[in-house]
């Protein structure tokens, strides 16, 4: 059965499988409102300040009572931006849950990670208990209902997790619950994990890019900084890839992460004295938020081994719509001279974009235009049906306004019957009327542009004026077009029925054309702040994946970036019952087709520890 059929069995499954979010549909305006309210009230209701009453636990892998065999590798999984449409989320979770995984492009099998790190945005579009159950917990429980031993699941909150003030996130991930076969252990919205072979993994909660709260900083002082030794290596997981903005007109974008590295990893204060070096270093930065795979490697001096380079990796392929890669900087300078954090003598380290991305640069550039192509499945109306409704209502309103203005000018000639005045008007009258209307509109736009003569911004952004002009132009075209219909087709119909036929026709035709122009407008202005719109409107579900990371006994990290272009689309309901974390027994969804075989995005690459 398909997802929609599966959703009819939500009582048996104890969750309701959801379709992928349609981000440009009117219903998702609530998400933008939630985002705005979160940013306004976040600093006044910051639940991180309250977390100081929670336990301050240092997590260790392997867990207490477990140990690695001599020469055994430790495997870790990382994904982000999960909990969107059921098929994408389930497919990623099912691949993560396999005991071993065969991957095209690699000889051999990759064991399941002992730990799964969710790097942010664990649910879409807005966080609440039901959304987590339907979009995250339910799919992950069905994908791996049990496991022995249970791998650890750690979660970092992203902006969508913050939209309810972090309430549902803390209930789910910080109270020792199980999520399918995974167990949770963290006590706060951030964490420190001590790994074997002198590696550490850190998850930071920057609360909508605001700041690091005092309880969080004290936690890292106790669990991380105080324990670092010379030669230790650190992996930092951040909710957003701030490094992507550092070379695009935002010199302070990386300041928060750089400040954390400087004060909590590479140095520490002892009893109020001047900072002393720890001898540790961040070797790998991980983030999601951007729904693509992109890697930047530190630019090395000639002759240095590639494995000695620090890496910055974005991998937000866990479930949400696919994002672009072709407009990102080829080179990053994380701490430019214009940054407020820059100090004399600071390192001017540069990071260079690596050639393997997902989607590829060429695919990304080609895909953005599909939003404005009616013959494509990714067309804005097909992927966001609510957009048609909005523009149909807008064209309905525009038509009524034009009709009232038109009628007032010739009312006396038609005994006050508005529809007869309209459908009996000559082409010259209709064209003269709409031409005058558009001339007034263009004059108003010209007035809005006058400040540009004094090198000031226009009264209304040009891209906004273009969108308004396209919609009013569509309204005028519909007004003329339907007015030119032969009056004979209406026969002896009653006036109200004539009006009904015209208004429905205008709404349908105008809604389709208006939505088409919106798609074209987004694509044209994509490079001017609408990059995300061009892809979120398409809601591309395929192309999902994760990182599988191997920590070897010699301290080397090997990273396997994995993606699948195919999702599981057919399901059955298993008669076996599974115990949920709430104490209920429930059935689970199982695939009725083989799981797809994923592939490597690029060949595995290594990161050497600090001591090398």
Coordinates of C-alpha atoms in Angstrom, one line a residue:
X1 CA 0.0 0.0 0.0
X2 CA 1.0 3.6 -0.6
X3 CA 1.6 6.2 2.1
X4 CA -1.9 7.6 1.8
X5 CA -3.4 4.1 2.4
X6 CA -1.0 3.4 5.2
X7 CA -2.2 6.6 6.9
X8 CA -5.7 5.2 7.2
X9 CA -4.3 2.6 9.7
X10 CA -3.0 5.2 12.1
X11 CA -4.7 3.7 15.0
X12 CA -2.9 0.3 14.5
X13 CA 0.4 2.1 13.9
X14 CA 0.0 4.6 16.7
X15 CA 1.1 7.3 14.3
X16 CA -0.1 8.9 11.1
X17 CA 2.3 8.8 8.1
X18 CA 2.6 12.3 6.7
X19 CA 3.1 13.6 3.2
X20 CA 6.1 15.8 2.6
X21 CA 5.6 19.5 3.5
X22 CA 4.4 21.8 0.8
X23 CA 6.3 24.8 1.8
X24 CA 4.7 27.4 -0.6
X25 CA 1.2 26.3 0.3
X26 CA -0.9 28.8 2.3
X27 CA -1.2 26.3 5.2
X28 CA 2.6 26.7 5.8
X29 CA 2.3 30.4 6.5
X30 CA 1.8 29.3 10.1
X31 CA 5.4 28.1 10.0
X32 CA 6.7 31.5 9.0
X33 CA 4.6 33.0 11.8
X34 CA 6.1 30.5 14.3
X35 CA 9.5 31.4 13.1
X36 CA 8.9 35.1 13.6
X37 CA 7.4 34.5 17.1
X38 CA 10.3 32.3 18.1
X39 CA 12.9 34.9 17.2
X40 CA 10.9 37.6 19.0
X41 CA 10.3 35.7 22.2
X42 CA 13.2 33.3 22.2
X43 CA 15.4 35.5 24.4
X44 CA 12.6 36.0 26.8
X45 CA 11.6 32.3 27.2
X46 CA 14.9 30.6 26.6
X47 CA 14.5 27.1 28.0
X48 CA 18.3 26.6 27.9
X49 CA 18.6 28.8 30.9
X50 CA 16.3 26.4 32.8
X51 CA 18.4 23.3 31.8
X52 CA 20.9 24.1 34.5
X53 CA 18.7 22.1 36.9
X54 CA 19.0 19.0 34.7
X55 CA 21.8 16.5 35.1
X56 CA 25.2 17.4 33.6
X57 CA 26.1 14.1 32.1
X58 CA 29.2 13.3 30.1
X59 CA 28.3 10.6 27.6
X60 CA 30.8 7.9 26.8
X61 CA 31.0 5.5 23.8
X62 CA 31.3 2.6 24.3
X63 CA 28.8 2.9 27.1
X64 CA 29.6 1.8 30.7
X65 CA 29.9 -1.9 30.8
X66 CA 30.8 -2.2 27.1
X67 CA 34.2 -2.1 25.5
X68 CA 35.7 -2.4 22.1
X69 CA 37.6 -5.5 21.2
X70 CA 41.2 -5.1 20.5
X71 CA 41.6 -3.7 17.0
X72 CA 37.9 -3.0 16.6
X73 CA 36.6 0.1 14.8
X74 CA 33.9 2.3 16.3
X75 CA 31.2 3.3 13.9
X76 CA 29.1 6.5 14.1
X77 CA 26.2 7.6 12.0
X78 CA 25.2 11.3 11.3
X79 CA 22.2 12.7 9.5
X80 CA 20.1 15.9 9.9
X81 CA 16.9 17.5 8.8
X82 CA 14.7 14.4 9.3
X83 CA 11.0 14.1 10.1
X84 CA 9.5 15.5 6.9
X85 CA 7.6 13.1 4.5
X86 CA 7.2 9.5 5.6
X87 CA 8.8 7.8 2.6
X88 CA 12.0 9.9 2.8
X89 CA 12.3 9.7 6.6
X90 CA 11.5 6.0 6.7
X91 CA 14.0 5.1 3.9
X92 CA 16.9 6.9 5.6
X93 CA 15.9 5.3 9.0
X94 CA 15.7 1.9 7.5
X95 CA 19.1 2.2 5.9
X96 CA 20.6 3.5 9.2
X97 CA 19.0 0.6 11.0
X98 CA 20.5 -2.3 8.9
X99 CA 23.0 -4.4 10.8
X100 CA 25.3 -4.0 7.8
X101 CA 24.9 -1.9 4.7
X102 CA 26.2 -2.6 1.2
X103 CA 26.9 0.5 -0.8
X104 CA 27.5 0.9 -4.5
X105 CA 31.0 2.2 -5.0
X106 CA 32.5 0.4 -2.0
X107 CA 33.6 -3.2 -1.7
X108 CA 32.5 -4.7 1.6
X109 CA 29.8 -3.9 4.2
X110 CA 29.5 -1.0 6.5
X111 CA 28.3 -1.9 10.1
X112 CA 25.6 0.1 11.7
X113 CA 26.8 2.9 14.0
X114 CA 26.9 2.4 17.7
X115 CA 25.7 6.0 17.9
X116 CA 23.4 8.0 15.7
X117 CA 23.7 11.8 15.8
X118 CA 20.7 13.8 14.5
X119 CA 22.2 17.2 13.6
X120 CA 19.1 19.4 13.9
X121 CA 15.5 19.9 12.6
X122 CA 14.2 16.6 13.9
X123 CA 10.7 17.5 12.7
X124 CA 8.9 19.6 10.2
X125 CA 7.2 22.1 9.8
X126 CA 6.6 23.0 13.5
X127 CA 7.6 21.2 16.6
X128 CA 4.9 19.6 18.8
X129 CA 4.4 16.2 20.4
X130 CA 2.1 15.0 17.6
X131 CA 4.4 16.1 14.9
X132 CA 7.3 14.3 16.4
X133 CA 5.3 11.2 16.8
X134 CA 3.9 11.3 13.2
X135 CA 7.0 12.4 11.3
X136 CA 10.0 11.1 13.4
X137 CA 9.3 8.6 16.1
X138 CA 6.7 6.6 14.1
X139 CA 8.9 6.2 11.0
X140 CA 12.1 5.4 13.0
X141 CA 10.2 2.9 15.1
X142 CA 8.9 1.1 12.0
X143 CA 12.3 1.2 10.4
X144 CA 14.1 -0.4 13.3
X145 CA 11.7 -1.5 16.1
X146 CA 14.4 -3.2 18.1
X147 CA 18.2 -3.8 18.1
X148 CA 20.7 -5.6 20.3
X149 CA 22.7 -3.9 21.5
X150 CA 20.7 -0.7 21.3
X151 CA 22.6 2.1 19.5
X152 CA 22.6 5.5 21.2
X153 CA 20.6 8.4 19.6
X154 CA 21.7 12.0 20.2
X155 CA 19.8 15.0 18.9
X156 CA 20.7 18.6 18.3
X157 CA 17.8 21.1 18.1
X158 CA 17.5 23.1 14.9
X159 CA 15.3 26.1 14.2
X160 CA 12.2 24.0 13.6
X161 CA 12.7 22.3 17.0
X162 CA 12.8 25.7 18.6
X163 CA 9.4 26.8 17.2
X164 CA 7.6 25.6 20.3
X165 CA 10.3 26.9 22.6
X166 CA 12.0 23.4 22.7
X167 CA 9.3 21.9 24.9
X168 CA 8.5 18.8 22.8
X169 CA 12.2 18.3 21.9
X170 CA 13.2 18.1 25.6
X171 CA 10.4 15.7 26.4
X172 CA 11.4 13.4 23.6
X173 CA 15.2 13.3 23.7
X174 CA 16.2 14.1 27.3
X175 CA 14.1 11.7 29.3
X176 CA 15.8 8.3 28.6
X177 CA 13.1 7.3 26.1
X178 CA 13.6 4.7 23.3
X179 CA 12.8 5.6 19.7
X180 CA 12.4 2.3 18.0
X181 CA 15.6 0.4 18.5
X182 CA 17.6 3.5 19.5
X183 CA 18.0 4.7 23.1
X184 CA 18.4 8.2 24.3
X185 CA 20.8 9.4 27.0
X186 CA 21.4 13.1 26.8
X187 CA 19.9 15.3 29.5
X188 CA 20.0 18.6 27.8
X189 CA 19.7 20.1 24.3
X190 CA 23.5 19.9 23.9
X191 CA 26.0 17.2 24.7
X192 CA 29.6 16.1 25.0
X193 CA 30.6 12.5 24.1
X194 CA 33.9 11.0 25.0
X195 CA 35.0 8.7 22.2
X196 CA 37.9 6.2 22.2
X197 CA 41.4 7.0 21.0
X198 CA 41.3 10.6 22.4
X199 CA 38.4 11.9 20.3
X200 CA 35.5 14.0 21.5
X201 CA 32.1 14.8 19.9
X202 CA 30.3 18.0 20.9
X203 CA 26.8 19.1 20.0
X204 CA 26.1 22.9 20.3
X205 CA 22.7 24.5 20.8
X206 CA 22.9 28.1 19.5
X207 CA 19.1 28.8 19.8
X208 CA 18.2 30.2 16.4
X209 CA 21.8 31.6 16.0
X210 CA 21.3 33.8 19.0
X211 CA 24.2 33.0 21.5
X212 CA 25.5 30.3 23.8
X213 CA 23.8 30.5 27.2
X214 CA 25.7 30.4 30.5
X215 CA 24.5 27.0 31.7
X216 CA 25.6 25.5 28.4
X217 CA 29.1 27.1 28.6
X218 CA 29.5 25.8 32.2
X219 CA 28.5 22.4 31.0
X220 CA 31.2 22.3 28.3
X221 CA 33.8 23.7 30.7
X222 CA 33.1 20.7 33.0
X223 CA 32.6 17.9 30.5
X224 CA 35.0 19.0 27.7
X225 CA 37.4 21.7 28.3
X226 CA 38.6 20.5 31.7
X227 CA 39.3 17.1 30.3
X228 CA 41.2 17.9 27.1
X229 CA 44.7 16.8 26.8
X230 CA 47.4 17.8 24.3
X231 CA 46.8 15.9 21.1
X232 CA 43.1 15.4 21.6
X233 CA 40.8 15.8 18.6
X234 CA 37.3 17.2 18.6
X235 CA 34.2 16.8 16.3
X236 CA 31.8 19.8 16.6
X237 CA 28.2 19.4 15.5
X238 CA 26.5 22.7 14.9
X239 CA 22.8 23.4 14.0
X240 CA 23.7 25.6 11.1
X241 CA 26.7 25.7 8.7
X242 CA 27.7 29.2 9.7
X243 CA 30.9 28.8 7.6
X244 CA 28.9 29.0 4.4
X245 CA 28.0 32.7 5.1
X246 CA 31.5 33.8 6.1
X247 CA 32.6 34.6 2.5
X248 CA 29.3 36.0 1.2
X249 CA 29.1 39.4 2.8
X250 CA 28.7 38.2 6.4
X251 CA 32.2 38.4 8.0
X252 CA 30.9 37.8 11.5
X253 CA 28.9 34.6 10.5
X254 CA 31.4 32.2 11.9
X255 CA 32.2 34.3 15.0
X256 CA 30.1 32.2 17.5
X257 CA 31.7 28.9 16.5
X258 CA 35.2 30.4 16.3
X259 CA 34.8 31.9 19.8
X260 CA 33.7 28.5 21.1
X261 CA 36.7 26.8 19.5
X262 CA 39.1 29.4 20.8
X263 CA 37.8 29.5 24.4
X264 CA 36.7 25.9 25.0
X265 CA 38.8 23.7 22.7
X266 CA 42.2 25.2 21.9
X267 CA 42.5 27.0 25.2
X268 CA 41.1 27.2 28.7
X269 CA 41.2 29.4 31.8
X270 CA 42.5 28.0 35.0
X271 CA 41.5 29.7 38.3
X272 CA 40.9 33.1 36.5
X273 CA 44.4 33.2 35.0
X274 CA 45.2 34.0 31.4
X275 CA 44.1 31.3 28.9
X276 CA 46.4 28.3 28.6
X277 CA 46.6 26.2 25.4
X278 CA 45.0 22.7 25.7
X279 CA 46.8 21.2 22.8
X280 CA 43.5 20.0 21.4
X281 CA 42.0 21.0 18.0
X282 CA 38.7 20.8 16.2
X283 CA 39.3 18.4 13.3
X284 CA 35.8 18.1 11.9
X285 CA 32.8 20.4 11.8
X286 CA 29.4 18.8 11.0
X287 CA 26.1 20.5 10.3
X288 CA 22.8 20.1 8.6
X289 CA 20.2 22.8 8.0
X290 CA 21.1 23.1 4.3
X291 CA 19.6 20.1 2.6
X292 CA 22.5 19.0 0.5
X293 CA 26.0 17.4 0.9
X294 CA 28.9 19.8 0.7
X295 CA 32.5 19.5 2.0
X296 CA 35.2 22.1 2.5
X297 CA 38.7 21.0 3.2
X298 CA 41.4 23.2 4.8
X299 CA 43.9 24.6 2.2
X300 CA 47.3 23.0 3.0
X301 CA 50.8 24.0 2.3
X302 CA 52.5 22.2 -0.6
X303 CA 53.6 18.7 0.4
X304 CA 51.2 18.2 3.3
X305 CA 49.1 15.1 3.3
X306 CA 45.4 15.6 2.5
X307 CA 44.4 13.7 5.6
X308 CA 45.9 16.4 7.8
X309 CA 43.3 18.9 6.6
X310 CA 40.5 19.9 8.8
X311 CA 37.1 19.4 7.3
X312 CA 33.8 21.2 7.3
X313 CA 30.9 19.1 6.1
X314 CA 27.2 19.9 5.6
X315 CA 24.9 16.8 5.3
X316 CA 21.3 17.7 5.7
X317 CA 19.9 14.8 3.6
X318 CA 17.9 13.1 6.3
X319 CA 14.4 13.7 5.0
X320 CA 13.6 17.3 4.0
X321 CA 13.4 18.7 0.5
X322 CA 16.7 18.8 -1.6
X323 CA 18.5 22.1 -1.7
X324 CA 20.9 23.8 -4.2
X325 CA 24.7 23.6 -4.3
X326 CA 25.7 25.7 -7.3
X327 CA 25.7 29.2 -5.6
X328 CA 28.0 28.4 -2.7
X329 CA 31.4 29.9 -2.4
X330 CA 34.4 28.0 -3.8
X331 CA 36.6 29.2 -1.0
X332 CA 35.9 30.2 2.6
X333 CA 38.0 32.5 4.8
X334 CA 36.4 31.8 8.2
X335 CA 37.9 34.8 10.1
X336 CA 38.3 37.6 7.6
X337 CA 40.0 40.8 8.7
X338 CA 36.5 42.5 8.7
X339 CA 35.3 40.1 11.4
X340 CA 34.9 41.5 14.9
X341 CA 36.6 38.4 16.3
X342 CA 39.8 38.9 14.3
X343 CA 42.9 39.7 16.3
X344 CA 46.4 40.5 15.2
X345 CA 48.2 37.3 14.6
X346 CA 45.1 35.2 14.0
X347 CA 45.4 32.3 11.6
X348 CA 44.1 33.1 8.1
X349 CA 43.1 29.5 7.4
X350 CA 41.1 29.0 4.2
X351 CA 38.8 26.1 3.3
X352 CA 38.3 25.0 -0.3
X353 CA 35.1 23.5 -1.7
X354 CA 35.6 19.9 -2.8
X355 CA 34.4 18.7 -6.2
X356 CA 31.9 16.1 -5.0
X357 CA 28.6 17.6 -3.9
X358 CA 25.0 16.3 -3.8
X359 CA 23.2 17.4 -5.8
X360 CA 26.0 18.0 -8.2
X361 CA 26.7 21.6 -9.3
X362 CA 25.3 20.9 -12.8
X363 CA 22.2 19.2 -11.5
X364 CA 21.6 21.9 -8.9
X365 CA 21.8 24.6 -11.6
X366 CA 19.4 22.7 -13.9
X367 CA 16.9 21.7 -11.3
X368 CA 16.0 25.2 -10.0
X369 CA 14.1 26.1 -13.2
X370 CA 11.7 23.2 -12.9
X371 CA 9.5 25.2 -10.5
X372 CA 8.3 27.3 -13.4
X373 CA 7.8 24.5 -15.9
X374 CA 4.1 23.3 -16.1
X375 CA 5.1 20.1 -17.9
X376 CA 7.2 19.0 -15.0
X377 CA 6.1 17.1 -11.9
X378 CA 8.0 19.7 -9.8
X379 CA 5.9 22.6 -11.2
X380 CA 4.8 24.9 -8.4
X381 CA 1.1 24.1 -8.7
X382 CA 1.6 20.4 -8.8
X383 CA 3.8 20.4 -5.7
X384 CA 1.9 23.1 -3.9
X385 CA -1.8 22.9 -4.9
X386 CA -2.7 25.6 -2.4
X387 CA -0.8 28.1 -4.5
X388 CA -3.4 27.8 -7.2
X389 CA -6.2 28.4 -4.6
X390 CA -4.5 31.6 -3.4
X391 CA -4.0 33.0 -6.9
X392 CA -7.5 31.9 -8.0
X393 CA -8.9 33.9 -5.1
X394 CA -6.6 36.8 -6.0
X395 CA -7.8 36.8 -9.6
X396 CA -11.4 36.6 -8.5
X397 CA -10.9 39.7 -6.4
X398 CA -9.0 41.6 -9.1
X399 CA -11.8 40.8 -11.6
X400 CA -14.5 42.0 -9.3
X401 CA -12.7 45.3 -8.8
X402 CA -12.1 45.8 -12.5
X403 CA -15.7 44.9 -13.2
X404 CA -17.0 47.4 -10.7
X405 CA -14.8 50.2 -12.0
X406 CA -15.7 49.4 -15.6
X407 CA -19.4 49.2 -14.9
X408 CA -19.5 52.6 -13.2
X409 CA -18.2 54.2 -16.4
X410 CA -21.0 52.8 -18.7
X411 CA -23.7 52.0 -16.2
X412 CA -26.3 54.3 -17.7
X413 CA -26.2 52.5 -21.1
X414 CA -27.1 49.0 -19.7
X415 CA -29.9 49.7 -17.2
X416 CA -27.6 48.9 -14.4
X417 CA -27.0 45.2 -15.3
X418 CA -23.3 44.7 -14.6
X419 CA -22.8 41.4 -16.5
X420 CA -24.6 42.6 -19.6
X421 CA -22.5 45.8 -19.7
X422 CA -19.4 43.6 -19.6
X423 CA -20.1 40.8 -22.1
X424 CA -21.6 43.2 -24.6
X425 CA -18.7 45.7 -24.6
X426 CA -16.7 46.1 -27.8
X427 CA -13.0 45.0 -28.0
X428 CA -12.0 48.7 -28.3
X429 CA -13.8 49.6 -25.1
X430 CA -12.2 46.7 -23.2
X431 CA -8.7 47.4 -24.4
X432 CA -9.0 51.1 -23.8
X433 CA -10.2 50.5 -20.2
X434 CA -7.5 47.9 -19.3
X435 CA -4.8 50.0 -21.1
X436 CA -5.7 53.0 -19.0
X437 CA -5.6 50.9 -15.9
X438 CA -2.1 49.5 -16.7
X439 CA -0.9 53.0 -17.6
X440 CA -1.9 54.2 -14.1
X441 CA -0.2 51.2 -12.6
X442 CA 3.1 51.8 -14.5
X443 CA 3.0 55.4 -13.5
X444 CA 2.7 54.4 -9.8
X445 CA 5.7 52.1 -10.2
X446 CA 7.7 54.8 -11.9
X447 CA 7.1 57.1 -8.9
X448 CA 8.3 54.3 -6.6
X449 CA 11.6 54.2 -8.6
X450 CA 12.2 58.0 -8.4
X451 CA 14.5 57.7 -5.2
X452 CA 16.9 55.7 -7.4
X453 CA 17.8 59.0 -9.2
X454 CA 19.3 60.1 -5.9
X455 CA 21.0 56.7 -5.5
X456 CA 18.6 55.6 -2.8
X457 CA 16.5 52.4 -2.6
X458 CA 13.1 52.5 -4.4
X459 CA 10.0 52.9 -2.4
X460 CA 9.0 49.4 -3.3
X461 CA 11.5 46.6 -4.1
X462 CA 11.8 46.0 -7.8
X463 CA 11.2 42.3 -7.5
X464 CA 8.0 43.0 -5.6
X465 CA 6.8 45.4 -8.3
X466 CA 7.5 42.7 -10.9
X467 CA 5.4 40.2 -9.1
X468 CA 2.5 42.7 -8.6
X469 CA 2.7 43.7 -12.3
X470 CA 2.6 40.1 -13.4
X471 CA -0.6 39.4 -11.4
X472 CA -2.4 42.6 -12.4
X473 CA -1.3 42.0 -16.0
X474 CA -2.9 38.6 -15.8
X475 CA -6.1 40.1 -14.3
X476 CA -6.3 42.6 -17.2
X477 CA -5.7 39.8 -19.8
X478 CA -8.4 37.7 -18.3
X479 CA -10.8 40.7 -18.1
X480 CA -10.3 41.4 -21.8
X481 CA -10.3 37.7 -22.9
X482 CA -13.5 36.7 -21.2
X483 CA -15.1 39.9 -22.3
X484 CA -14.4 39.0 -25.9
X485 CA -16.3 35.7 -25.7
X486 CA -19.1 35.7 -28.2
X487 CA -22.3 36.8 -26.5
X488 CA -24.2 34.0 -28.3
X489 CA -22.6 31.3 -26.1
X490 CA -24.6 32.6 -23.1
X491 CA -27.9 32.3 -25.0
X492 CA -30.9 33.2 -22.8
X493 CA -29.1 32.3 -19.6
X494 CA -30.1 34.3 -16.5
X495 CA -27.8 37.1 -15.6
X496 CA -26.7 35.5 -12.4
X497 CA -25.7 32.3 -14.3
X498 CA -23.7 34.3 -16.8
X499 CA -21.9 36.0 -14.0
X500 CA -21.2 32.6 -12.4
X501 CA -19.7 31.1 -15.6
X502 CA -17.5 34.1 -16.1
X503 CA -16.2 34.4 -12.6
X504 CA -15.4 30.7 -12.4
X505 CA -13.6 30.8 -15.7
X506 CA -11.6 33.9 -14.7
X507 CA -10.7 32.3 -11.3
X508 CA -9.5 29.0 -12.9
X509 CA -7.6 30.5 -15.8
X510 CA -6.2 33.4 -13.8
X511 CA -5.2 31.2 -11.0
X512 CA -3.2 28.9 -13.2
X513 CA -1.5 31.7 -15.1
X514 CA -0.9 33.7 -11.9
X515 CA 0.7 30.6 -10.2
X516 CA 2.8 30.1 -13.3
X517 CA 4.1 33.6 -13.2
X518 CA 5.0 33.1 -9.5
X519 CA 7.1 30.1 -10.3
X520 CA 8.9 32.0 -13.1
X521 CA 9.3 35.0 -10.8
X522 CA 10.9 32.9 -8.1
X523 CA 13.3 31.3 -10.6
X524 CA 14.3 34.7 -12.1
X525 CA 15.0 36.2 -8.7
X526 CA 16.5 33.1 -7.2
X527 CA 19.8 34.7 -6.8
X528 CA 18.3 37.7 -5.0
X529 CA 17.2 36.1 -1.7
X530 CA 14.9 33.4 -3.1
X531 CA 17.3 30.6 -3.5
X532 CA 15.6 28.4 -1.0
X533 CA 12.1 29.1 -2.5
X534 CA 13.2 27.7 -5.8
X535 CA 13.9 24.3 -4.2
X536 CA 11.5 24.2 -1.3
X537 CA 8.6 24.8 -3.7
X538 CA 9.6 21.6 -5.6
X539 CA 9.7 19.5 -2.4
X540 CA 12.1 17.0 -4.0
X541 CA 11.9 13.9 -1.8
X542 CA 14.5 11.7 -3.6
X543 CA 18.2 12.1 -2.9
X544 CA 18.4 11.3 0.8
X545 CA 21.3 10.1 2.8
X546 CA 23.7 10.3 5.8
X547 CA 27.3 10.0 6.9
X548 CA 28.8 6.8 8.2
X549 CA 32.0 7.5 10.1
X550 CA 34.6 5.0 11.2
X551 CA 37.0 5.7 14.1
X552 CA 40.0 3.3 13.8
X553 CA 42.2 2.2 16.6
X554 CA 45.0 4.4 15.2
X555 CA 42.8 7.5 15.7
X556 CA 41.9 8.0 12.0
X557 CA 38.4 9.0 11.0
X558 CA 37.1 7.7 7.7
X559 CA 34.0 9.3 6.4
X560 CA 31.6 7.5 4.0
X561 CA 29.0 10.0 2.5
X562 CA 26.0 7.9 1.4
X563 CA 22.9 8.8 -0.7
X564 CA 20.0 7.0 -2.3
X565 CA 18.0 8.4 -5.2
X566 CA 15.2 5.8 -4.7
X567 CA 12.7 5.7 -1.8
X568 CA 10.6 3.0 -0.4
X569 CA 7.1 3.6 -1.7
X570 CA 5.2 0.4 -1.0
X571 CA 4.4 -0.9 2.5
X572 CA 2.5 -3.5 4.5
X573 CA 1.5 -3.6 8.1
X574 CA 3.4 -6.2 10.2
X575 CA 1.2 -8.3 12.5
X576 CA 4.0 -8.3 15.1
X577 CA 3.5 -6.0 18.0
X578 CA 6.1 -3.6 19.3
X579 CA 6.2 -1.9 22.7
X580 CA 6.4 1.9 22.4
X581 CA 8.2 4.2 24.9
X582 CA 4.7 5.1 26.3
X583 CA 4.0 1.5 27.2
X584 CA 1.6 0.7 24.4
X585 CA 1.8 -2.2 22.0
X586 CA 1.5 -1.2 18.3
X587 CA 2.0 -2.6 14.9
X588 CA 4.6 -1.3 12.5
X589 CA 4.9 -0.4 8.8
X590 CA 7.3 -2.7 6.8
X591 CA 8.4 -2.3 3.2
X592 CA 6.7 -4.6 0.7
X593 CA 9.6 -4.0 -1.7
X594 CA 13.4 -4.4 -1.2
X595 CA 15.2 -1.5 0.4
X596 CA 17.1 0.6 -2.2
X597 CA 20.9 0.1 -2.5
X598 CA 22.5 3.4 -1.7
X599 CA 25.8 4.7 -3.2
X600 CA 28.7 6.8 -2.2
X601 CA 28.6 10.5 -3.0
X602 CA 32.4 10.5 -3.1
X603 CA 35.1 8.1 -2.2
X604 CA 35.7 7.7 1.6
X605 CA 38.1 10.3 2.9
X606 CA 40.1 10.4 6.1
X607 CA 40.8 12.9 8.9
X608 CA 43.9 12.4 11.0
X609 CA 43.8 13.2 14.7
X610 CA 45.5 16.2 16.2
X611 CA 48.6 14.3 17.3
X612 CA 49.6 13.5 13.8

